[in-house]
XYZ file of C-alpha atoms in Angstrom:
429
model
C 79.771 162.731 133.675
C 77.837 161.696 136.764
C 76.787 158.420 135.082
C 80.380 157.386 134.564
C 81.408 154.583 136.861
C 84.552 154.681 138.805
C 87.341 152.202 138.286
C 86.515 150.548 141.610
C 82.857 150.109 140.591
C 83.900 148.504 137.322
C 86.175 146.137 139.176
C 83.339 145.156 141.536
C 80.907 144.580 138.646
C 83.498 142.578 136.771
C 84.121 140.413 139.834
C 80.344 139.899 140.245
C 79.953 138.907 136.589
C 82.884 136.484 136.909
C 81.265 134.937 139.978
C 77.940 134.504 138.188
C 79.662 133.020 135.138
C 81.542 130.542 137.306
C 78.313 129.700 139.126
C 76.484 129.165 135.834
C 79.317 126.989 134.554
C 79.248 124.879 137.718
C 75.469 124.554 137.414
C 75.704 123.406 133.792
C 78.393 120.848 134.706
C 76.248 119.627 137.605
C 73.272 119.137 135.295
C 75.391 117.485 132.623
C 77.006 115.025 135.017
C 73.783 114.269 136.873
C 74.913 115.745 140.190
C 71.616 117.596 140.700
C 68.002 116.521 140.413
C 66.404 120.015 140.536
C 67.120 123.713 140.099
C 65.466 126.725 141.818
C 65.546 129.824 139.612
C 64.761 133.279 141.130
C 62.913 135.340 138.522
C 62.059 138.994 139.386
C 58.630 138.743 137.728
C 57.643 135.086 138.216
C 59.319 134.602 141.550
C 61.018 131.321 142.494
C 60.555 128.512 139.925
C 61.506 124.823 140.424
C 62.919 122.862 137.470
C 63.354 119.085 138.048
C 65.149 116.318 136.199
C 63.580 112.890 136.111
C 65.493 110.217 138.015
C 65.902 108.341 134.741
C 67.444 111.428 133.138
C 69.765 111.833 136.103
C 70.989 108.206 135.948
C 71.243 108.304 132.175
C 73.379 111.450 132.108
C 75.548 110.235 134.966
C 76.118 106.955 133.142
C 76.946 108.287 129.688
C 79.272 110.975 131.042
C 81.499 108.225 132.426
C 81.459 106.159 129.215
C 84.521 105.641 127.059
C 82.303 106.008 123.967
C 80.756 109.162 122.680
C 77.061 109.622 123.490
C 74.471 112.058 122.165
C 70.720 112.476 122.538
C 68.706 113.556 119.500
C 65.152 114.812 119.135
C 62.865 113.817 116.282
C 64.469 116.444 114.041
C 67.935 115.027 114.641
C 69.036 117.989 116.712
C 71.584 117.216 119.455
C 69.915 117.846 122.821
C 72.782 116.485 124.878
C 76.333 115.252 124.283
C 78.931 113.871 126.640
C 82.516 115.067 126.917
C 83.853 111.996 125.126
C 81.933 112.839 121.954
C 83.229 116.400 122.083
C 86.827 115.182 122.396
C 86.312 112.842 119.428
C 85.508 115.910 117.323
C 88.141 118.143 118.940
C 85.306 120.538 119.719
C 83.581 122.055 122.739
C 80.129 121.050 123.915
C 78.794 124.481 122.993
C 79.904 123.810 119.406
C 77.902 120.574 119.358
C 74.687 120.925 121.386
C 71.876 122.389 119.293
C 73.427 121.319 115.988
C 71.931 118.733 113.644
C 73.815 115.453 114.140
C 73.717 114.802 110.418
C 76.003 117.793 109.891
C 78.809 115.829 111.573
C 78.324 112.802 109.287
C 80.480 112.660 106.145
C 78.656 113.247 102.860
C 79.135 109.723 101.534
C 77.585 108.222 104.693
C 74.574 110.539 104.986
C 72.110 108.423 102.939
C 72.837 105.415 105.146
C 72.511 107.530 108.305
C 69.169 108.983 107.194
C 67.771 105.499 106.609
C 69.007 104.288 109.995
C 67.700 107.441 111.757
C 64.245 106.845 110.316
C 64.121 103.178 111.282
C 65.718 103.574 114.725
C 62.485 105.018 116.184
C 60.910 101.589 115.693
C 63.827 99.253 116.378
C 67.394 99.426 117.633
C 69.973 99.965 114.878
C 73.711 99.723 114.382
C 75.564 101.259 111.440
C 79.099 102.288 110.553
C 79.652 105.845 109.338
C 82.418 108.420 109.232
C 82.189 111.386 111.593
C 83.809 114.580 110.302
C 86.526 116.187 112.413
C 88.169 119.277 110.966
C 89.788 118.064 107.746
C 89.594 114.311 108.392
C 86.871 111.745 109.077
C 86.753 109.274 111.946
C 85.284 105.797 111.289
C 82.636 105.148 113.942
C 79.926 102.685 114.830
C 76.573 104.239 115.797
C 74.235 102.340 118.115
C 70.780 103.943 118.003
C 67.999 103.286 120.499
C 64.848 105.147 121.628
C 64.747 106.652 125.129
C 61.846 108.072 127.139
C 63.206 111.231 128.776
C 61.536 114.153 130.542
C 61.123 116.094 127.320
C 59.581 113.094 125.555
C 60.876 110.487 123.164
C 64.504 110.926 122.269
C 67.033 108.934 120.314
C 70.168 107.793 122.121
C 73.210 107.428 119.900
C 76.328 105.704 121.246
C 79.346 106.584 119.095
C 82.243 104.093 119.124
C 85.507 105.191 117.532
C 86.647 102.413 115.179
C 89.980 103.958 114.197
C 92.039 101.436 116.165
C 89.911 98.483 115.044
C 90.121 99.572 111.400
C 93.890 99.932 111.683
C 94.156 96.438 113.167
C 91.826 95.042 110.502
C 93.990 96.642 107.835
C 97.138 95.141 109.313
C 95.460 91.738 109.609
C 94.279 91.903 106.017
C 97.757 92.894 104.848
C 99.380 90.118 106.895
C 96.814 87.583 105.672
C 97.555 88.547 102.081
C 101.268 88.139 102.712
C 100.617 84.824 104.446
C 98.493 83.625 101.531
C 101.287 84.475 99.098
C 103.880 82.790 101.339
C 101.696 79.699 101.720
C 101.242 79.525 97.968
C 104.987 79.737 97.419
C 105.575 77.144 100.152
C 103.006 74.759 98.670
C 104.587 75.143 95.233
C 108.029 74.527 96.736
C 106.796 71.490 98.681
C 105.135 70.117 95.560
C 108.363 70.506 93.609
C 110.339 68.825 96.397
C 107.857 65.960 96.590
C 107.977 65.518 92.825
C 111.766 65.581 92.904
C 111.943 63.051 95.744
C 109.478 60.773 94.004
C 111.185 60.948 90.613
C 114.699 60.718 92.049
C 113.819 57.738 94.226
C 112.006 55.985 91.408
C 114.756 56.635 88.865
C 117.408 55.436 91.302
C 115.788 52.027 91.512
C 116.784 50.891 88.021
C 120.555 51.610 88.124
C 120.705 50.217 91.664
C 118.946 47.069 90.544
C 121.543 46.603 87.792
C 124.442 47.260 90.157
C 123.110 44.595 92.522
C 122.407 42.094 89.746
C 125.826 42.390 88.122
C 127.659 42.522 91.445
C 125.936 39.332 92.585
C 126.685 37.694 89.240
C 130.394 38.493 89.629
C 130.408 37.195 93.201
C 128.510 34.004 92.318
C 130.472 33.179 89.176
C 133.952 34.349 90.037
C 134.142 34.247 93.829
C 136.846 31.600 93.804
C 138.936 33.498 91.268
C 138.880 36.788 93.138
C 141.526 37.586 95.735
C 140.209 38.021 99.294
C 140.614 41.789 99.194
C 138.572 42.055 95.954
C 135.803 39.851 97.422
C 135.743 42.172 100.455
C 135.333 45.223 98.197
C 132.622 43.479 96.182
C 130.691 42.620 99.351
C 130.863 46.273 100.385
C 129.522 47.324 96.957
C 126.597 44.920 97.309
C 125.903 45.955 100.908
C 126.017 49.682 100.072
C 123.787 49.172 97.018
C 121.210 47.318 99.091
C 121.263 50.101 101.682
C 120.872 52.731 98.968
C 117.971 50.831 97.412
C 116.298 50.652 100.814
C 116.854 54.391 101.326
C 115.448 55.261 97.884
C 112.389 53.130 98.606
C 111.886 54.819 101.981
C 112.214 58.292 100.430
C 109.601 57.312 97.858
C 107.272 56.112 100.617
C 107.852 59.256 102.675
C 107.151 61.638 99.781
C 104.019 59.711 98.778
C 102.497 60.315 102.229
C 102.077 64.022 101.396
C 100.286 63.384 98.109
C 98.245 60.238 98.712
C 94.558 60.900 99.511
C 92.978 60.077 102.857
C 90.978 56.864 102.852
C 89.847 55.909 106.343
C 88.068 52.650 107.128
C 87.734 50.409 110.146
C 91.129 48.896 110.973
C 91.446 45.794 113.154
C 94.837 46.149 114.841
C 94.944 42.522 116.000
C 94.461 41.326 112.418
C 97.190 43.678 111.168
C 99.687 42.527 113.820
C 98.911 38.885 112.963
C 99.726 39.577 109.292
C 103.006 41.265 110.183
C 104.074 38.414 112.478
C 103.271 35.956 109.698
C 105.463 37.955 107.292
C 108.289 38.044 109.859
C 107.939 34.391 110.865
C 111.383 33.304 109.616
C 113.100 36.387 111.034
C 111.445 35.867 114.430
C 112.519 32.226 114.457
C 116.060 33.160 113.465
C 116.316 35.672 116.352
C 114.307 33.520 118.781
C 112.126 36.571 119.338
C 108.934 36.435 121.380
C 106.061 38.786 120.523
C 103.291 39.142 123.099
C 100.140 40.706 121.672
C 97.362 41.672 124.072
C 93.839 42.751 123.201
C 93.913 45.591 120.645
C 91.065 47.835 119.431
C 89.393 48.447 116.087
C 89.792 52.063 115.004
C 89.391 54.293 111.961
C 92.382 54.754 109.675
C 94.175 53.900 106.474
C 94.860 50.173 106.758
C 98.013 50.095 104.624
C 99.574 53.044 106.450
C 98.710 51.737 109.924
C 100.247 48.398 108.961
C 103.415 50.212 107.879
C 103.597 51.914 111.298
C 103.633 48.607 113.198
C 105.932 46.983 110.645
C 108.475 49.735 111.286
C 108.208 49.490 115.076
C 108.348 45.678 115.229
C 111.195 45.605 112.705
C 113.152 48.122 114.805
C 112.585 46.108 117.973
C 113.995 43.023 116.278
C 116.842 44.911 114.619
C 118.003 46.652 117.808
C 117.747 43.644 120.125
C 120.540 42.766 122.557
C 122.961 39.971 121.707
C 123.006 38.641 125.266
C 119.224 38.406 125.698
C 116.368 36.916 123.689
C 114.172 39.665 122.167
C 110.755 40.154 123.788
C 108.244 42.549 122.228
C 104.983 43.493 123.952
C 102.114 45.186 122.119
C 99.137 46.319 124.203
C 96.541 49.050 124.601
C 96.260 51.176 127.735
C 92.820 52.372 128.917
C 91.145 54.785 126.510
C 90.801 58.314 127.798
C 87.286 59.789 127.742
C 86.991 63.188 126.049
C 86.579 66.190 128.305
C 83.948 68.865 127.847
C 86.299 70.853 125.616
C 85.207 71.093 121.955
C 88.653 70.061 120.700
C 88.981 66.976 122.907
C 88.504 63.496 121.396
C 88.700 59.982 122.776
C 92.089 58.385 122.100
C 93.452 54.846 122.034
C 96.980 54.544 123.451
C 98.805 51.589 121.857
C 102.218 50.679 123.232
C 105.044 48.761 121.528
C 107.697 47.904 124.140
C 110.877 45.820 123.832
C 113.936 44.815 125.837
C 116.479 45.911 123.220
C 119.566 48.090 123.360
C 117.573 51.294 123.962
C 118.933 54.828 123.566
C 119.737 57.923 125.568
C 117.016 60.325 126.782
C 118.264 63.215 124.624
C 117.321 61.236 121.513
C 113.625 60.771 122.424
C 112.637 63.368 119.819
C 115.575 63.226 117.410
C 114.919 59.615 116.455
C 111.845 60.786 114.513
C 113.924 63.110 112.301
C 114.759 62.235 108.718
C 117.964 60.206 108.299
C 118.652 60.285 112.048
C 120.807 57.298 113.015
C 121.954 56.551 116.561
C 124.002 53.478 115.725
C 126.759 52.491 113.322
C 125.303 51.704 109.876
C 127.676 48.766 109.530
C 126.224 47.151 112.658
C 122.559 48.000 112.101
C 121.127 48.315 108.606
C 118.484 50.879 107.664
C 118.017 54.306 106.101
C 117.061 56.319 109.197
C 113.699 57.214 107.627
C 111.482 54.516 109.147
C 110.491 56.410 112.302
C 110.022 59.633 110.316
C 107.525 57.790 108.118
C 105.881 56.376 111.253
C 105.399 59.815 112.828
C 104.104 61.324 109.590
C 101.500 58.569 109.230
C 100.365 58.992 112.837
C 100.073 62.775 112.415
C 98.013 62.282 109.234
C 95.694 60.214 111.411
C 95.397 63.159 113.867
C 97.395 61.286 116.476
C 100.812 61.479 118.074
C 103.702 59.149 118.890
C 106.260 59.402 121.665
C 109.270 57.361 122.744
C 110.812 56.467 126.087
C 113.994 54.492 126.543
C 116.900 53.628 128.799
C 120.186 52.376 127.324
C 120.425 48.595 127.768
C 116.853 48.282 129.086
C 114.741 48.586 125.967
C 112.431 51.110 124.375
C 108.747 51.954 124.632
C 106.795 53.670 121.840
C 103.313 54.995 122.638
C 100.919 55.721 119.777
C 97.805 57.802 120.509
C 95.113 57.580 117.821
C 91.523 58.905 117.760
C 88.730 56.387 118.186
C 86.933 58.252 115.376
C 88.639 60.351 112.712
C 87.308 63.919 112.246
C 84.484 64.104 109.716
C 86.293 66.757 107.680
C 88.894 64.263 106.486
C 86.777 61.114 106.306
């Protein structure tokens, strides 16, 4: 009974054991986080012994403990010599459950052959592989970065473990969205093709009945004009005028739809030669309106000659059509200085060609709307046209990787600026 300890003695021993345990825990944390470089251990038989950590080990452990990735150190047998807190949290485990275990035991079965190969090769060169790390009942996709380290205990293998769960989730969402986008694009392309076919067929098929309406209406007017009462002649003129406008609209729709299906064919285009041809075609109209066209020096650029000619035909025709009645039309066509491309990979040198007139102009709020299909700012009885011309113009310019903008003031004319690349991208040449 004399060997039995009193309650107070047990309490004192328990307190002493708790203190030593806390001290040991603090010491382990200090070693793990690199807060100490050496330990002095008091051994009853061997006396005081000094255990040191290399400076490299100290810096290494301090660094990896602060990392957002998991980090472990393996010996040549693949046993975990050291692990940081991040790796333990990835496995929902404690460090004591990890250190001393074979790292391969945390790798999922289906990834072990790949890990073994990488582990063998990593002693000679740095490696990166993707594996799944087991955590309770699930597996975490991770990237392992393996590299050899020279530590105090000799050669070791450093493994940085990056959790790829978020990246894999994002990749899955991107893949799913891309698949949906591919399906939507396919449906859109099919729909656009059907619309283009419909526009082409409808416009083409409209030409024949319109041609007959115009022919027979003109025949009635020419042969029986004197016999018709004034009111009937007025109605007949409206039929002819409306038929001509509808024929023009059908032709413009056909031209607009063909822009989406016609192949790219880019050659050198001399703008001065094109403008000269257009002015020759419009010679009688220019004389009738007493219009003056001033053409300054224009460049040679790459493009589809027929389409570029259509652009300037539309702009010059509009300038003549929307001229003021109290002032002779003046149209200026010139090129502003070419901008040099910047260092950016997407920047290209552009020509800026301007077509300016002194016509009726339009309000600022219409600077963009005038390029919309069938957009008309003026009474169709005063100014003929389908409202498609500028839409065709913009579409052609965009197919040439350029842009067009408009500026205008009512009663003071309009200014259209066309920006076209000096050289078309090789991908579409």
